[in-house]
Amino acid sequence: EPEVTQTPSHQVTQMGQEVILRCVPISNHLYFYWYRQILGQKVEFLVSFYNNEISEKSEIFDDQFSVERPDGSNFTLKIRSTKLEDSAMYFCASSYTTNEQFFGPGTRLTVL
Amino acid sequence: GENVEQHPSTLSVQEGDSAVIKCTYSDSASNYFPWYKQELGKGPQLIIDIRSNVGEKKDQRIAVTLNKTAKHFSLHITETQPEDSAVYFCAWFLFPNFGNEKLTFGTGTRLTIIP
């Protein structure tokens, strides 16, 4: 069964450093998303991406964040200058239509 | 508004008994309501969903009911098994509304099945 994959599973970085989180969505899906989950809290929407552009972003998704689909398979989230409060699980999701979003296993980001 | 209230926050159920989790939403335009199961260290997994033109949907031991008038929807798990232990999130989605395809999640319910 096709699934969303994410790398790395765990990323440790120093405050102020740039990180890139990578995702490979399900191959025929058209809509792509990033969510994050701070430890013990609910999942929060960050950004949605369709037709090679951002379709919506939350207030969390400030100028430090960017997304890109550099080729036909990868979908990346970049944080330019990480802060301590960026520590969280980051989930990529994809969908064929605008429902039934399938989530990846997540990347745990730890900012020291 | 985009609030989804979810109750209870924790639920312990004897194996074989039923579990019910309820969510209340505020936006009357909401029209798609999925439920996700999250096991430890994993991403949310879609287990069942319902659209606003349907009152109930069932898939084996799992069912979801929707009360549009009261703006709440519930997850029902019957004949619970140890592998049902997880955190369950309700969510809502304004569908279709291109440019707003985000899922808003509830606060989660930690379900523990007692053998």
PDB file of C-alpha atoms in Angstrom:
ATOM      1  CA  GLU A   1       0.000   0.000   0.000  1.00  0.00           C
ATOM      2  CA  PRO A   2       1.470   3.402  -0.939  1.00  0.00           C
ATOM      3  CA  GLU A   3       2.506   5.604   1.949  1.00  0.00           C
ATOM      4  CA  VAL A   4       4.001   8.982   2.717  1.00  0.00           C
ATOM      5  CA  THR A   5       7.631   8.800   3.780  1.00  0.00           C
ATOM      6  CA  GLN A   6       9.680  11.372   5.669  1.00  0.00           C
ATOM      7  CA  THR A   7      13.370  11.856   6.329  1.00  0.00           C
ATOM      8  CA  PRO A   8      15.099  12.151   8.658  1.00  0.00           C
ATOM      9  CA  SER A   9      13.145  10.529  11.456  1.00  0.00           C
ATOM     10  CA  HIS A  10      14.980  12.690  13.996  1.00  0.00           C
ATOM     11  CA  GLN A  11      16.874  15.925  13.433  1.00  0.00           C
ATOM     12  CA  VAL A  12      18.883  17.695  16.122  1.00  0.00           C
ATOM     13  CA  THR A  13      20.087  21.208  15.396  1.00  0.00           C
ATOM     14  CA  GLN A  14      21.479  24.259  17.110  1.00  0.00           C
ATOM     15  CA  MET A  15      19.332  27.351  17.517  1.00  0.00           C
ATOM     16  CA  GLY A  16      19.775  29.672  14.550  1.00  0.00           C
ATOM     17  CA  GLN A  17      20.686  26.902  12.119  1.00  0.00           C
ATOM     18  CA  GLU A  18      18.731  26.062   8.982  1.00  0.00           C
ATOM     19  CA  VAL A  19      16.994  22.709   8.656  1.00  0.00           C
ATOM     20  CA  ILE A  20      15.304  21.023   5.738  1.00  0.00           C
ATOM     21  CA  LEU A  21      12.732  18.334   6.373  1.00  0.00           C
ATOM     22  CA  ARG A  22      11.986  16.046   3.492  1.00  0.00           C
ATOM     23  CA  CYS A  23       8.862  14.221   2.446  1.00  0.00           C
ATOM     24  CA  VAL A  24       7.922  11.931  -0.406  1.00  0.00           C
ATOM     25  CA  PRO A  25       4.141  12.101  -0.824  1.00  0.00           C
ATOM     26  CA  ILE A  26       2.063   9.326  -2.356  1.00  0.00           C
ATOM     27  CA  SER A  27       2.871   9.386  -6.049  1.00  0.00           C
ATOM     28  CA  ASN A  28      -0.475  10.342  -7.641  1.00  0.00           C
ATOM     29  CA  HIS A  29      -1.464  12.837  -4.964  1.00  0.00           C
ATOM     30  CA  LEU A  30      -1.943  16.474  -5.858  1.00  0.00           C
ATOM     31  CA  TYR A  31      -2.255  18.264  -2.519  1.00  0.00           C
ATOM     32  CA  PHE A  32       0.547  18.457   0.017  1.00  0.00           C
ATOM     33  CA  TYR A  33       0.617  19.659   3.594  1.00  0.00           C
ATOM     34  CA  TRP A  34       2.859  20.214   6.561  1.00  0.00           C
ATOM     35  CA  TYR A  35       1.585  19.959  10.120  1.00  0.00           C
ATOM     36  CA  ARG A  36       3.411  20.072  13.413  1.00  0.00           C
ATOM     37  CA  GLN A  37       2.745  18.617  16.852  1.00  0.00           C
ATOM     38  CA  ILE A  38       4.433  19.939  19.935  1.00  0.00           C
ATOM     39  CA  LEU A  39       4.955  17.161  22.462  1.00  0.00           C
ATOM     40  CA  GLY A  40       1.690  16.185  24.112  1.00  0.00           C
ATOM     41  CA  GLN A  41      -0.390  18.671  22.152  1.00  0.00           C
ATOM     42  CA  LYS A  42      -2.697  18.508  19.165  1.00  0.00           C
ATOM     43  CA  VAL A  43      -1.659  18.502  15.547  1.00  0.00           C
ATOM     44  CA  GLU A  44      -1.516  22.009  14.042  1.00  0.00           C
ATOM     45  CA  PHE A  45      -1.733  22.987  10.400  1.00  0.00           C
ATOM     46  CA  LEU A  46       1.247  24.840   8.929  1.00  0.00           C
ATOM     47  CA  VAL A  47       0.805  25.043   5.177  1.00  0.00           C
ATOM     48  CA  SER A  48      -0.929  23.525   2.186  1.00  0.00           C
ATOM     49  CA  PHE A  49       0.536  23.352  -1.300  1.00  0.00           C
ATOM     50  CA  TYR A  50      -1.167  22.728  -4.618  1.00  0.00           C
ATOM     51  CA  ASN A  51      -0.195  23.263  -8.224  1.00  0.00           C
ATOM     52  CA  ASN A  52       3.288  24.378  -7.221  1.00  0.00           C
ATOM     53  CA  GLU A  53       2.185  27.129  -4.906  1.00  0.00           C
ATOM     54  CA  ILE A  54       1.066  27.682  -1.359  1.00  0.00           C
ATOM     55  CA  SER A  55      -2.727  27.608  -1.109  1.00  0.00           C
ATOM     56  CA  GLU A  56      -2.960  28.440   2.584  1.00  0.00           C
ATOM     57  CA  LYS A  57      -0.676  28.967   5.535  1.00  0.00           C
ATOM     58  CA  SER A  58      -1.244  29.410   9.235  1.00  0.00           C
ATOM     59  CA  GLU A  59       0.023  32.175  11.473  1.00  0.00           C
ATOM     60  CA  ILE A  60       2.753  29.782  12.617  1.00  0.00           C
ATOM     61  CA  PHE A  61       4.151  29.676   9.075  1.00  0.00           C
ATOM     62  CA  ASP A  62       6.084  32.937   9.179  1.00  0.00           C
ATOM     63  CA  ASP A  63       8.939  34.187   7.009  1.00  0.00           C
ATOM     64  CA  GLN A  64      11.315  31.678   8.577  1.00  0.00           C
ATOM     65  CA  PHE A  65       9.422  28.834   6.916  1.00  0.00           C
ATOM     66  CA  SER A  66       9.319  27.894   3.261  1.00  0.00           C
ATOM     67  CA  VAL A  67       8.154  24.920   1.249  1.00  0.00           C
ATOM     68  CA  GLU A  68       9.273  23.590  -2.057  1.00  0.00           C
ATOM     69  CA  ARG A  69       8.568  20.776  -4.450  1.00  0.00           C
ATOM     70  CA  PRO A  70      11.945  20.678  -6.173  1.00  0.00           C
ATOM     71  CA  ASP A  71      11.154  17.704  -8.394  1.00  0.00           C
ATOM     72  CA  GLY A  72       8.237  15.426  -9.119  1.00  0.00           C
ATOM     73  CA  SER A  73       8.518  13.422  -5.945  1.00  0.00           C
ATOM     74  CA  ASN A  74       9.918  15.411  -3.012  1.00  0.00           C
ATOM     75  CA  PHE A  75       8.200  18.014  -0.870  1.00  0.00           C
ATOM     76  CA  THR A  76      10.384  19.921   1.577  1.00  0.00           C
ATOM     77  CA  LEU A  77       9.920  22.208   4.561  1.00  0.00           C
ATOM     78  CA  LYS A  78      12.761  24.596   5.320  1.00  0.00           C
ATOM     79  CA  ILE A  79      13.196  26.519   8.540  1.00  0.00           C
ATOM     80  CA  ARG A  80      15.810  29.210   7.949  1.00  0.00           C
ATOM     81  CA  SER A  81      16.836  30.090  11.488  1.00  0.00           C
ATOM     82  CA  THR A  82      15.502  27.626  14.030  1.00  0.00           C
ATOM     83  CA  LYS A  83      14.252  28.698  17.427  1.00  0.00           C
ATOM     84  CA  LEU A  84      13.838  26.622  20.570  1.00  0.00           C
ATOM     85  CA  GLU A  85      10.061  26.722  20.146  1.00  0.00           C
ATOM     86  CA  ASP A  86      10.352  25.060  16.731  1.00  0.00           C
ATOM     87  CA  SER A  87      11.067  21.784  18.529  1.00  0.00           C
ATOM     88  CA  ALA A  88       8.193  19.489  17.576  1.00  0.00           C
ATOM     89  CA  MET A  89       7.138  16.571  15.414  1.00  0.00           C
ATOM     90  CA  TYR A  90       6.617  17.692  11.847  1.00  0.00           C
ATOM     91  CA  PHE A  91       4.215  15.675   9.743  1.00  0.00           C
ATOM     92  CA  CYS A  92       3.892  15.760   5.999  1.00  0.00           C
ATOM     93  CA  ALA A  93       0.555  14.757   4.488  1.00  0.00           C
ATOM     94  CA  SER A  94      -0.774  14.340   0.986  1.00  0.00           C
ATOM     95  CA  SER A  95      -4.129  13.818  -0.650  1.00  0.00           C
ATOM     96  CA  TYR A  96      -5.478  13.112  -4.113  1.00  0.00           C
ATOM     97  CA  THR A  97      -8.498  15.311  -3.636  1.00  0.00           C
ATOM     98  CA  THR A  98      -9.057  17.884  -0.925  1.00  0.00           C
ATOM     99  CA  ASN A  99      -9.945  15.273   1.662  1.00  0.00           C
ATOM    100  CA  GLU A 100      -8.564  11.972   3.005  1.00  0.00           C
ATOM    101  CA  GLN A 101      -5.182  13.289   3.914  1.00  0.00           C
ATOM    102  CA  PHE A 102      -2.570  10.614   4.514  1.00  0.00           C
ATOM    103  CA  PHE A 103       0.157  11.385   6.992  1.00  0.00           C
ATOM    104  CA  GLY A 104       3.781  10.372   7.077  1.00  0.00           C
ATOM    105  CA  PRO A 105       5.513   9.008  10.202  1.00  0.00           C
ATOM    106  CA  GLY A 106       6.929  12.427  11.088  1.00  0.00           C
ATOM    107  CA  THR A 107      10.293  14.022  11.749  1.00  0.00           C
ATOM    108  CA  ARG A 108      11.157  14.853  15.316  1.00  0.00           C
ATOM    109  CA  LEU A 109      12.981  18.190  15.316  1.00  0.00           C
ATOM    110  CA  THR A 110      14.977  19.060  18.415  1.00  0.00           C
ATOM    111  CA  VAL A 111      16.437  22.562  18.618  1.00  0.00           C
ATOM    112  CA  LEU A 112      19.145  23.017  21.233  1.00  0.00           C
TER     113      LEU A 112
ATOM    114  CA  GLY B   1     -14.682  29.914  14.261  1.00  0.00           C
ATOM    115  CA  GLU B   2     -12.345  26.955  14.037  1.00  0.00           C
ATOM    116  CA  ASN B   3     -12.691  25.416  17.477  1.00  0.00           C
ATOM    117  CA  VAL B   4     -13.170  21.715  17.913  1.00  0.00           C
ATOM    118  CA  GLU B   5     -13.783  20.577  21.465  1.00  0.00           C
ATOM    119  CA  GLN B   6     -13.028  16.937  22.125  1.00  0.00           C
ATOM    120  CA  HIS B   7     -14.062  14.882  25.166  1.00  0.00           C
ATOM    121  CA  PRO B   8     -12.944  13.064  27.150  1.00  0.00           C
ATOM    122  CA  SER B   9      -9.218  13.777  27.186  1.00  0.00           C
ATOM    123  CA  THR B  10      -8.512  10.334  28.605  1.00  0.00           C
ATOM    124  CA  LEU B  11     -10.636   7.198  28.539  1.00  0.00           C
ATOM    125  CA  SER B  12      -9.986   3.775  30.028  1.00  0.00           C
ATOM    126  CA  VAL B  13     -12.197   0.932  28.889  1.00  0.00           C
ATOM    127  CA  GLN B  14     -12.262  -2.751  29.756  1.00  0.00           C
ATOM    128  CA  GLU B  15     -11.395  -4.959  26.812  1.00  0.00           C
ATOM    129  CA  GLY B  16     -14.558  -5.945  24.990  1.00  0.00           C
ATOM    130  CA  ASP B  17     -16.517  -2.895  26.128  1.00  0.00           C
ATOM    131  CA  SER B  18     -17.391   0.094  23.932  1.00  0.00           C
ATOM    132  CA  ALA B  19     -15.683   3.466  23.801  1.00  0.00           C
ATOM    133  CA  VAL B  20     -17.259   6.734  22.713  1.00  0.00           C
ATOM    134  CA  ILE B  21     -15.418   9.974  21.977  1.00  0.00           C
ATOM    135  CA  LYS B  22     -17.274  13.160  21.170  1.00  0.00           C
ATOM    136  CA  CYS B  23     -16.318  16.340  19.362  1.00  0.00           C
ATOM    137  CA  THR B  24     -18.183  19.611  19.111  1.00  0.00           C
ATOM    138  CA  TYR B  25     -17.462  22.076  16.354  1.00  0.00           C
ATOM    139  CA  SER B  26     -18.406  25.689  15.953  1.00  0.00           C
ATOM    140  CA  ASP B  27     -18.448  26.427  12.228  1.00  0.00           C
ATOM    141  CA  SER B  28     -21.794  25.450  10.722  1.00  0.00           C
ATOM    142  CA  ALA B  29     -20.208  25.425   7.262  1.00  0.00           C
ATOM    143  CA  SER B  30     -18.062  22.427   8.224  1.00  0.00           C
ATOM    144  CA  ASN B  31     -18.843  19.494   5.959  1.00  0.00           C
ATOM    145  CA  TYR B  32     -16.179  16.824   6.381  1.00  0.00           C
ATOM    146  CA  PHE B  33     -15.269  15.153   9.660  1.00  0.00           C
ATOM    147  CA  PRO B  34     -12.454  12.608   9.804  1.00  0.00           C
ATOM    148  CA  TRP B  35     -11.150  10.693  12.785  1.00  0.00           C
ATOM    149  CA  TYR B  36      -7.462   9.910  13.146  1.00  0.00           C
ATOM    150  CA  LYS B  37      -5.707   7.346  15.326  1.00  0.00           C
ATOM    151  CA  GLN B  38      -2.180   8.097  16.461  1.00  0.00           C
ATOM    152  CA  GLU B  39      -0.050   5.370  17.943  1.00  0.00           C
ATOM    153  CA  LEU B  40       3.073   6.175  19.903  1.00  0.00           C
ATOM    154  CA  GLY B  41       5.824   7.547  17.679  1.00  0.00           C
ATOM    155  CA  LYS B  42       3.724   7.424  14.515  1.00  0.00           C
ATOM    156  CA  GLY B  43       1.794   9.839  12.363  1.00  0.00           C
ATOM    157  CA  PRO B  44      -1.983  10.195  12.493  1.00  0.00           C
ATOM    158  CA  GLN B  45      -3.791   7.465  10.598  1.00  0.00           C
ATOM    159  CA  LEU B  46      -7.203   8.093   9.074  1.00  0.00           C
ATOM    160  CA  ILE B  47      -9.624   5.483  10.425  1.00  0.00           C
ATOM    161  CA  ILE B  48     -13.038   6.754   9.389  1.00  0.00           C
ATOM    162  CA  ASP B  49     -14.658   9.902   8.057  1.00  0.00           C
ATOM    163  CA  ILE B  50     -18.122  11.287   7.482  1.00  0.00           C
ATOM    164  CA  ARG B  51     -19.571  14.019   5.309  1.00  0.00           C
ATOM    165  CA  SER B  52     -22.288  16.374   6.407  1.00  0.00           C
ATOM    166  CA  ASN B  53     -24.918  14.832   4.149  1.00  0.00           C
ATOM    167  CA  VAL B  54     -24.684  11.555   6.093  1.00  0.00           C
ATOM    168  CA  GLY B  55     -25.808  10.910   9.662  1.00  0.00           C
ATOM    169  CA  GLU B  56     -23.879   7.731  10.410  1.00  0.00           C
ATOM    170  CA  LYS B  57     -21.147   5.622   8.898  1.00  0.00           C
ATOM    171  CA  LYS B  58     -19.882   2.260  10.040  1.00  0.00           C
ATOM    172  CA  ASP B  59     -16.782   0.227   9.288  1.00  0.00           C
ATOM    173  CA  GLN B  60     -16.636  -3.054  11.199  1.00  0.00           C
ATOM    174  CA  ARG B  61     -16.105  -2.151  14.882  1.00  0.00           C
ATOM    175  CA  ILE B  62     -15.836   1.572  14.237  1.00  0.00           C
ATOM    176  CA  ALA B  63     -18.694   3.978  13.614  1.00  0.00           C
ATOM    177  CA  VAL B  64     -19.067   7.731  13.416  1.00  0.00           C
ATOM    178  CA  THR B  65     -22.289   9.651  13.982  1.00  0.00           C
ATOM    179  CA  LEU B  66     -22.957  13.248  13.067  1.00  0.00           C
ATOM    180  CA  ASN B  67     -25.545  15.571  14.564  1.00  0.00           C
ATOM    181  CA  LYS B  68     -25.507  18.696  12.411  1.00  0.00           C
ATOM    182  CA  THR B  69     -28.131  20.499  14.467  1.00  0.00           C
ATOM    183  CA  ALA B  70     -26.151  20.142  17.667  1.00  0.00           C
ATOM    184  CA  LYS B  71     -22.819  20.471  15.800  1.00  0.00           C
ATOM    185  CA  HIS B  72     -21.242  17.397  17.234  1.00  0.00           C
ATOM    186  CA  PHE B  73     -19.901  14.130  15.933  1.00  0.00           C
ATOM    187  CA  SER B  74     -18.837  11.024  17.784  1.00  0.00           C
ATOM    188  CA  LEU B  75     -16.547   8.056  17.318  1.00  0.00           C
ATOM    189  CA  HIS B  76     -17.834   4.714  18.554  1.00  0.00           C
ATOM    190  CA  ILE B  77     -15.555   1.700  18.960  1.00  0.00           C
ATOM    191  CA  THR B  78     -17.269  -1.545  19.895  1.00  0.00           C
ATOM    192  CA  GLU B  79     -15.713  -4.776  21.213  1.00  0.00           C
ATOM    193  CA  THR B  80     -12.518  -2.914  22.055  1.00  0.00           C
ATOM    194  CA  GLN B  81      -9.197  -4.703  21.780  1.00  0.00           C
ATOM    195  CA  PRO B  82      -5.756  -3.892  23.241  1.00  0.00           C
ATOM    196  CA  GLU B  83      -4.564  -2.650  19.833  1.00  0.00           C
ATOM    197  CA  ASP B  84      -7.215   0.065  19.978  1.00  0.00           C
ATOM    198  CA  SER B  85      -5.112   1.795  22.649  1.00  0.00           C
ATOM    199  CA  ALA B  86      -3.899   5.056  21.079  1.00  0.00           C
ATOM    200  CA  VAL B  87      -4.622   8.761  20.933  1.00  0.00           C
ATOM    201  CA  TYR B  88      -7.651   9.597  18.804  1.00  0.00           C
ATOM    202  CA  PHE B  89      -8.123  12.978  17.163  1.00  0.00           C
ATOM    203  CA  CYS B  90     -11.246  14.325  15.588  1.00  0.00           C
ATOM    204  CA  ALA B  91     -10.874  16.932  12.879  1.00  0.00           C
ATOM    205  CA  TRP B  92     -12.934  19.074  10.625  1.00  0.00           C
ATOM    206  CA  PHE B  93     -12.442  20.339   7.175  1.00  0.00           C
ATOM    207  CA  LEU B  94     -14.210  22.871   5.052  1.00  0.00           C
ATOM    208  CA  PHE B  95     -14.780  20.943   1.836  1.00  0.00           C
ATOM    209  CA  PRO B  96     -14.577  21.880  -0.872  1.00  0.00           C
ATOM    210  CA  ASN B  97     -13.059  25.254  -0.349  1.00  0.00           C
ATOM    211  CA  PHE B  98      -9.985  25.605  -2.463  1.00  0.00           C
ATOM    212  CA  GLY B  99      -7.401  27.649  -0.692  1.00  0.00           C
ATOM    213  CA  ASN B 100      -8.542  26.452   2.717  1.00  0.00           C
ATOM    214  CA  GLU B 101      -7.791  22.738   2.663  1.00  0.00           C
ATOM    215  CA  LYS B 102      -6.475  22.543   6.181  1.00  0.00           C
ATOM    216  CA  LEU B 103      -7.521  20.049   8.811  1.00  0.00           C
ATOM    217  CA  THR B 104      -8.250  21.519  12.204  1.00  0.00           C
ATOM    218  CA  PHE B 105      -7.704  18.920  14.904  1.00  0.00           C
ATOM    219  CA  GLY B 106      -9.346  18.383  18.246  1.00  0.00           C
ATOM    220  CA  THR B 107      -7.299  18.165  21.414  1.00  0.00           C
ATOM    221  CA  GLY B 108      -7.113  14.373  21.366  1.00  0.00           C
ATOM    222  CA  THR B 109      -8.348  11.509  23.527  1.00  0.00           C
ATOM    223  CA  ARG B 110      -5.940   9.005  25.002  1.00  0.00           C
ATOM    224  CA  LEU B 111      -7.784   5.682  24.927  1.00  0.00           C
ATOM    225  CA  THR B 112      -6.448   2.850  27.062  1.00  0.00           C
ATOM    226  CA  ILE B 113      -7.918  -0.627  26.750  1.00  0.00           C
ATOM    227  CA  ILE B 114      -7.543  -2.607  29.953  1.00  0.00           C
ATOM    228  CA  PRO B 115      -6.987  -6.341  29.296  1.00  0.00           C
TER     229      PRO B 115
END
